PDB file of C-alpha atoms in Angstrom:
ATOM      1  CA  GLN A  86       0.000   0.000   0.000  1.00 91.00           C
ATOM      2  CA  ALA A  87       2.865   2.385   0.790  1.00 92.00           C
ATOM      3  CA  ALA A  88       4.506   1.737  -2.585  1.00 91.00           C
ATOM      4  CA  GLU A  89       1.194   2.288  -4.382  1.00 90.00           C
ATOM      5  CA  ALA A  90       0.607   5.519  -2.458  1.00 91.00           C
ATOM      6  CA  VAL A  91       4.071   6.826  -3.367  1.00 92.00           C
ATOM      7  CA  GLN A  92       3.581   5.799  -7.008  1.00 88.00           C
ATOM      8  CA  GLY A  93       0.345   7.764  -7.415  1.00 78.00           C
ATOM      9  CA  ASP A  94      -2.499   7.109  -9.859  1.00 73.00           C
ATOM     10  CA  ASP A  95      -2.566   7.834 -13.584  1.00 67.00           C
ATOM     11  CA  GLY A  96       0.487  10.055 -13.648  1.00 64.00           C
ATOM     12  CA  ALA A  97      -0.560  12.082 -10.598  1.00 70.00           C
ATOM     13  CA  ASP A  98       2.061  12.778  -7.978  1.00 79.00           C
ATOM     14  CA  GLY A  99       2.052  10.192  -5.227  1.00 87.00           C
ATOM     15  CA  ALA A 100       2.168  10.627  -1.487  1.00 90.00           C
ATOM     16  CA  GLN A 101       5.192  12.461  -0.152  1.00 92.00           C
ATOM     17  CA  VAL A 102       4.549  11.379   3.431  1.00 95.00           C
ATOM     18  CA  ILE A 103       3.655   7.909   4.695  1.00 95.00           C
ATOM     19  CA  VAL A 104       2.364   7.670   8.279  1.00 96.00           C
ATOM     20  CA  LEU A 105       2.277   4.251   9.910  1.00 96.00           C
ATOM     21  CA  SER A 106      -0.036   4.339  12.915  1.00 96.00           C
ATOM     22  CA  ASP A 107      -1.277   1.875  15.497  1.00 94.00           C
ATOM     23  CA  ARG A 108      -3.986   4.203  16.837  1.00 94.00           C
ATOM     24  CA  LEU A 109      -6.772   2.028  15.419  1.00 93.00           C
ATOM     25  CA  ALA A 110      -5.715  -0.972  17.520  1.00 91.00           C
ATOM     26  CA  GLY A 111      -8.485  -1.988  19.868  1.00 90.00           C
ATOM     27  CA  PRO A 112     -10.657  -4.862  21.014  1.00 92.00           C
ATOM     28  CA  ASP A 113     -11.216  -6.121  17.462  1.00 91.00           C
ATOM     29  CA  ARG A 114      -7.916  -5.026  15.917  1.00 92.00           C
ATOM     30  CA  LEU A 115      -4.379  -6.109  16.854  1.00 92.00           C
ATOM     31  CA  PRO A 116      -1.441  -3.703  16.449  1.00 91.00           C
ATOM     32  CA  ILE A 117       1.638  -4.558  14.427  1.00 93.00           C
ATOM     33  CA  PRO A 118       4.782  -3.692  16.411  1.00 95.00           C
ATOM     34  CA  SER A 119       5.903  -0.307  15.111  1.00 96.00           C
ATOM     35  CA  LEU A 120       9.520  -1.313  14.543  1.00 95.00           C
ATOM     36  CA  LEU A 121       8.457  -4.248  12.361  1.00 96.00           C
ATOM     37  CA  ALA A 122       6.090  -2.018  10.379  1.00 96.00           C
ATOM     38  CA  VAL A 123       8.712   0.700   9.857  1.00 96.00           C
ATOM     39  CA  GLY A 124      11.380  -1.829   8.899  1.00 95.00           C
ATOM     40  CA  ALA A 125       9.148  -3.694   6.453  1.00 96.00           C
ATOM     41  CA  VAL A 126       7.865  -0.568   4.715  1.00 96.00           C
ATOM     42  CA  HIS A 127      11.340   0.998   4.594  1.00 95.00           C
ATOM     43  CA  GLN A 128      12.813  -2.183   3.075  1.00 95.00           C
ATOM     44  CA  HIS A 129       9.993  -2.507   0.543  1.00 95.00           C
ATOM     45  CA  LEU A 130      10.340   1.112  -0.581  1.00 95.00           C
ATOM     46  CA  LEU A 131      14.095   0.561  -0.933  1.00 94.00           C
ATOM     47  CA  ALA A 132      13.504  -2.555  -3.020  1.00 93.00           C
ATOM     48  CA  THR A 133      11.069  -0.723  -5.291  1.00 92.00           C
ATOM     49  CA  LYS A 134      13.450   2.263  -5.534  1.00 93.00           C
ATOM     50  CA  GLN A 135      10.844   4.618  -4.054  1.00 92.00           C
ATOM     51  CA  ARG A 136      12.291   5.313  -0.593  1.00 92.00           C
ATOM     52  CA  THR A 137      13.667   8.744  -1.449  1.00 91.00           C
ATOM     53  CA  ARG A 138      10.279   9.873  -2.777  1.00 91.00           C
ATOM     54  CA  ALA A 139       8.462   9.896   0.575  1.00 93.00           C
ATOM     55  CA  ALA A 140       9.091  10.566   4.242  1.00 95.00           C
ATOM     56  CA  LEU A 141       8.203   7.717   6.586  1.00 96.00           C
ATOM     57  CA  PHE A 142       6.688   8.616   9.956  1.00 97.00           C
ATOM     58  CA  SER A 143       5.529   6.323  12.733  1.00 96.00           C
ATOM     59  CA  GLU A 144       2.728   7.166  15.123  1.00 96.00           C
ATOM     60  CA  ALA A 145       3.771   4.531  17.622  1.00 96.00           C
ATOM     61  CA  GLY A 146       1.989   3.581  20.786  1.00 94.00           C
ATOM     62  CA  ASP A 147       4.728   1.111  21.658  1.00 94.00           C
ATOM     63  CA  ALA A 148       7.610   3.626  21.461  1.00 95.00           C
ATOM     64  CA  LYS A 149       8.408   5.362  24.720  1.00 95.00           C
ATOM     65  CA  GLU A 150      12.137   5.464  25.468  1.00 95.00           C
ATOM     66  CA  VAL A 151      15.371   6.451  23.747  1.00 95.00           C
ATOM     67  CA  HIS A 152      16.121   2.904  22.604  1.00 94.00           C
ATOM     68  CA  ASP A 153      12.734   2.648  20.873  1.00 95.00           C
ATOM     69  CA  MET A 154      13.298   5.913  19.005  1.00 95.00           C
ATOM     70  CA  ALA A 155      16.896   4.994  18.120  1.00 93.00           C
ATOM     71  CA  LEU A 156      15.768   1.705  16.593  1.00 93.00           C
ATOM     72  CA  MET A 157      12.894   3.231  14.631  1.00 95.00           C
ATOM     73  CA  VAL A 158      15.066   5.978  13.137  1.00 94.00           C
ATOM     74  CA  GLY A 159      17.975   3.590  12.628  1.00 92.00           C
ATOM     75  CA  PHE A 160      15.712   1.300  10.618  1.00 93.00           C
ATOM     76  CA  GLY A 161      14.201   4.005   8.439  1.00 93.00           C
ATOM     77  CA  ALA A 162      11.699   6.269  10.214  1.00 95.00           C
ATOM     78  CA  ASP A 163      12.032   9.966   9.480  1.00 95.00           C
ATOM     79  CA  GLY A 164      10.142  10.743  12.663  1.00 95.00           C
ATOM     80  CA  VAL A 165       8.302   9.074  15.525  1.00 96.00           C
ATOM     81  CA  CYS A 166       5.282  10.313  17.463  1.00 96.00           C
ATOM     82  CA  PRO A 167       5.055   8.350  20.751  1.00 96.00           C
ATOM     83  CA  TRP A 168       1.353   9.050  21.208  1.00 95.00           C
ATOM     84  CA  VAL A 169       0.753   6.725  24.159  1.00 95.00           C
ATOM     85  CA  ALA A 170       3.662   8.284  26.042  1.00 95.00           C
ATOM     86  CA  TYR A 171       2.204  11.741  25.329  1.00 94.00           C
ATOM     87  CA  ASP A 172      -1.184  10.597  26.608  1.00 93.00           C
ATOM     88  CA  ALA A 173       0.431   9.096  29.720  1.00 93.00           C
ATOM     89  CA  PHE A 174       2.268  12.341  30.481  1.00 90.00           C
ATOM     90  CA  SER A 175      -0.959  14.306  30.029  1.00 90.00           C
ATOM     91  CA  ARG A 176      -2.733  11.990  32.465  1.00 91.00           C
ATOM     92  CA  MET A 177       0.150  12.243  34.948  1.00 89.00           C
ATOM     93  CA  ASN A 178       0.021  16.024  34.645  1.00 87.00           C
ATOM     94  CA  GLU A 179      -3.759  16.063  35.237  1.00 88.00           C
ATOM     95  CA  ASP A 180      -3.303  13.866  38.312  1.00 89.00           C
ATOM     96  CA  GLY A 181      -0.677  16.227  39.738  1.00 86.00           C
ATOM     97  CA  LEU A 182       2.160  13.731  39.515  1.00 85.00           C
ATOM     98  CA  VAL A 183       4.359  16.010  37.396  1.00 79.00           C
ATOM     99  CA  ARG A 184       3.988  18.831  39.899  1.00 75.00           C
ATOM    100  CA  ALA A 185       4.715  16.478  42.782  1.00 72.00           C
ATOM    101  CA  LYS A 186       7.937  15.299  41.121  1.00 72.00           C
ATOM    102  CA  ALA A 187       9.154  18.548  39.511  1.00 70.00           C
ATOM    103  CA  GLY A 188       7.841  20.955  42.135  1.00 68.00           C
ATOM    104  CA  VAL A 189       6.379  23.311  39.527  1.00 67.00           C
ATOM    105  CA  ASP A 190       3.152  23.538  37.578  1.00 73.00           C
ATOM    106  CA  SER A 191       3.564  22.596  33.931  1.00 78.00           C
ATOM    107  CA  ASP A 192       1.100  22.464  31.086  1.00 85.00           C
ATOM    108  CA  ASP A 193       1.030  19.524  28.695  1.00 86.00           C
ATOM    109  CA  ALA A 194       3.096  21.412  26.107  1.00 88.00           C
ATOM    110  CA  ASP A 195       5.909  21.951  28.650  1.00 87.00           C
ATOM    111  CA  VAL A 196       5.857  18.309  29.704  1.00 88.00           C
ATOM    112  CA  ARG A 197       5.954  17.093  26.096  1.00 90.00           C
ATOM    113  CA  TYR A 198       8.767  19.529  25.285  1.00 91.00           C
ATOM    114  CA  SER A 199      10.839  18.204  28.216  1.00 90.00           C
ATOM    115  CA  TYR A 200      10.164  14.624  27.125  1.00 92.00           C
ATOM    116  CA  ARG A 201      11.200  15.338  23.517  1.00 94.00           C
ATOM    117  CA  LYS A 202      14.292  17.162  24.719  1.00 95.00           C
ATOM    118  CA  SER A 203      15.352  14.184  26.851  1.00 94.00           C
ATOM    119  CA  LEU A 204      14.741  11.812  23.930  1.00 95.00           C
ATOM    120  CA  ALA A 205      16.819  14.042  21.634  1.00 93.00           C
ATOM    121  CA  LYS A 206      19.706  14.127  24.124  1.00 95.00           C
ATOM    122  CA  GLY A 207      19.511  10.363  24.444  1.00 94.00           C
ATOM    123  CA  MET A 208      19.549   9.930  20.661  1.00 92.00           C
ATOM    124  CA  LEU A 209      22.623  12.163  20.417  1.00 92.00           C
ATOM    125  CA  LYS A 210      24.329  10.014  23.046  1.00 93.00           C
ATOM    126  CA  VAL A 211      23.519   6.811  21.148  1.00 91.00           C
ATOM    127  CA  MET A 212      24.749   8.293  17.869  1.00 90.00           C
ATOM    128  CA  SER A 213      27.952   9.670  19.409  1.00 90.00           C
ATOM    129  CA  LYS A 214      28.817   6.265  20.892  1.00 88.00           C
ATOM    130  CA  MET A 215      28.607   4.874  17.359  1.00 86.00           C
ATOM    131  CA  GLY A 216      30.685   7.693  15.891  1.00 87.00           C
ATOM    132  CA  ILE A 217      27.773   9.165  13.950  1.00 87.00           C
ATOM    133  CA  SER A 218      27.482  12.938  14.022  1.00 82.00           C
ATOM    134  CA  THR A 219      24.286  13.668  12.069  1.00 82.00           C
ATOM    135  CA  LEU A 220      20.789  12.280  12.178  1.00 83.00           C
ATOM    136  CA  GLN A 221      20.820  12.038   8.378  1.00 83.00           C
ATOM    137  CA  SER A 222      23.771   9.624   8.567  1.00 84.00           C
ATOM    138  CA  TYR A 223      22.031   7.589  11.273  1.00 83.00           C
ATOM    139  CA  LYS A 224      18.566   7.322   9.667  1.00 85.00           C
ATOM    140  CA  GLY A 225      18.150   3.964   7.982  1.00 84.00           C
ATOM    141  CA  ALA A 226      21.803   3.041   8.578  1.00 84.00           C
ATOM    142  CA  GLN A 227      20.867  -0.203  10.359  1.00 84.00           C
ATOM    143  CA  VAL A 228      23.943  -0.059  12.604  1.00 82.00           C
ATOM    144  CA  PHE A 229      22.514  -2.589  15.044  1.00 85.00           C
ATOM    145  CA  GLU A 230      22.792  -6.336  15.377  1.00 86.00           C
ATOM    146  CA  ALA A 231      19.573  -8.249  15.942  1.00 88.00           C
ATOM    147  CA  VAL A 232      19.178 -10.884  18.628  1.00 88.00           C
ATOM    148  CA  GLY A 233      16.305 -13.341  18.748  1.00 90.00           C
ATOM    149  CA  LEU A 234      14.718 -13.007  15.301  1.00 91.00           C
ATOM    150  CA  ASP A 235      14.736 -15.650  12.587  1.00 91.00           C
ATOM    151  CA  ASP A 236      15.860 -15.197   8.986  1.00 91.00           C
ATOM    152  CA  GLU A 237      12.323 -14.682   7.630  1.00 93.00           C
ATOM    153  CA  VAL A 238      11.764 -11.631   9.863  1.00 92.00           C
ATOM    154  CA  MET A 239      15.271 -10.310   9.234  1.00 93.00           C
ATOM    155  CA  ASP A 240      14.949 -10.612   5.444  1.00 92.00           C
ATOM    156  CA  ARG A 241      11.565  -8.906   5.346  1.00 94.00           C
ATOM    157  CA  CYS A 242      11.967  -6.149   7.923  1.00 92.00           C
ATOM    158  CA  PHE A 243      15.685  -5.624   8.525  1.00 93.00           C
ATOM    159  CA  THR A 244      17.421  -6.741   5.325  1.00 92.00           C
ATOM    160  CA  GLY A 245      21.191  -6.714   5.636  1.00 88.00           C
ATOM    161  CA  THR A 246      21.243  -6.389   9.425  1.00 89.00           C
ATOM    162  CA  ALA A 247      23.537  -8.831  11.196  1.00 84.00           C
ATOM    163  CA  SER A 248      21.803 -11.554  13.194  1.00 84.00           C
ATOM    164  CA  ARG A 249      24.082 -14.334  14.377  1.00 83.00           C
ATOM    165  CA  LEU A 250      21.462 -15.887  16.641  1.00 83.00           C
ATOM    166  CA  GLY A 251      18.158 -17.178  15.349  1.00 81.00           C
ATOM    167  CA  GLY A 252      14.926 -16.785  17.190  1.00 89.00           C
ATOM    168  CA  ALA A 253      11.303 -15.838  16.797  1.00 93.00           C
ATOM    169  CA  GLY A 254       9.581 -15.859  13.449  1.00 93.00           C
ATOM    170  CA  PHE A 255       6.361 -14.166  12.411  1.00 94.00           C
ATOM    171  CA  GLU A 256       4.235 -16.939  13.952  1.00 95.00           C
ATOM    172  CA  ARG A 257       5.870 -16.522  17.368  1.00 95.00           C
ATOM    173  CA  LEU A 258       5.638 -12.734  17.147  1.00 94.00           C
ATOM    174  CA  ALA A 259       1.935 -13.031  16.241  1.00 94.00           C
ATOM    175  CA  ALA A 260       1.360 -15.307  19.244  1.00 95.00           C
ATOM    176  CA  ASP A 261       2.984 -12.707  21.520  1.00 94.00           C
ATOM    177  CA  ILE A 262       0.852  -9.949  20.004  1.00 94.00           C
ATOM    178  CA  GLU A 263      -2.284 -12.048  20.535  1.00 94.00           C
ATOM    179  CA  ALA A 264      -1.311 -12.766  24.152  1.00 94.00           C
ATOM    180  CA  ASN A 265      -0.751  -9.058  24.848  1.00 92.00           C
ATOM    181  CA  HIS A 266      -4.045  -8.233  23.133  1.00 91.00           C
ATOM    182  CA  GLU A 267      -5.877 -10.807  25.245  1.00 92.00           C
ATOM    183  CA  ALA A 268      -4.343  -9.309  28.396  1.00 93.00           C
ATOM    184  CA  ALA A 269      -5.487  -5.829  27.351  1.00 89.00           C
ATOM    185  CA  TRP A 270      -8.979  -6.848  26.176  1.00 88.00           C
ATOM    186  CA  PRO A 271      -9.882 -10.202  27.775  1.00 89.00           C
ATOM    187  CA  GLY A 272     -12.286 -12.162  25.605  1.00 81.00           C
ATOM    188  CA  ALA A 273     -12.402  -9.543  22.845  1.00 74.00           C
ATOM    189  CA  ALA A 274     -10.817 -11.802  20.226  1.00 61.00           C
ATOM    190  CA  ALA A 275     -13.343 -14.579  20.855  1.00 57.00           C
ATOM    191  CA  ALA A 276     -16.252 -12.124  20.729  1.00 57.00           C
ATOM    192  CA  ALA A 277     -15.018 -10.591  17.466  1.00 51.00           C
ATOM    193  CA  SER A 278     -14.836 -13.939  15.638  1.00 49.00           C
TER     194      SER A 278
END
């Protein structure tokens, strides 16, 4: 779908921005892990020689810390919106937990700014440890080694990334997603089918 969107219809310009989102996950809809989605779409657009034609953004409920952001950008995302983390900080702010910890009143914009700033500093630290000085050099560079994923997942989502140890394939990952979904919405899968 991403490749078709970038291609466009009947000579019309295609999409210049692709947003992968898990916001529609719910009782009757399981989310795809954001890193797998970003990696698969990035690799497919590379294979079809369309990657430079569109920016790839992830609206990711499962991204919350520096490592999550570093992986997503390192495997092709141009940007990440950690929407669940933003919602959690808003709730914490409403409940007075931010004031209790920081000792000052903050609005949601201030809290989000501080969170983004800490993520940016963390990303710079990760990049500097690898000897990378610009985000452009880091994006899509795949400078990581995978642990615990089988060849099928690696070939589809993280082509060319080193993985000396095998591990979980798509079936195992799907079982984990289903187990997490069942924990979040008990009985929803059975009711939906």
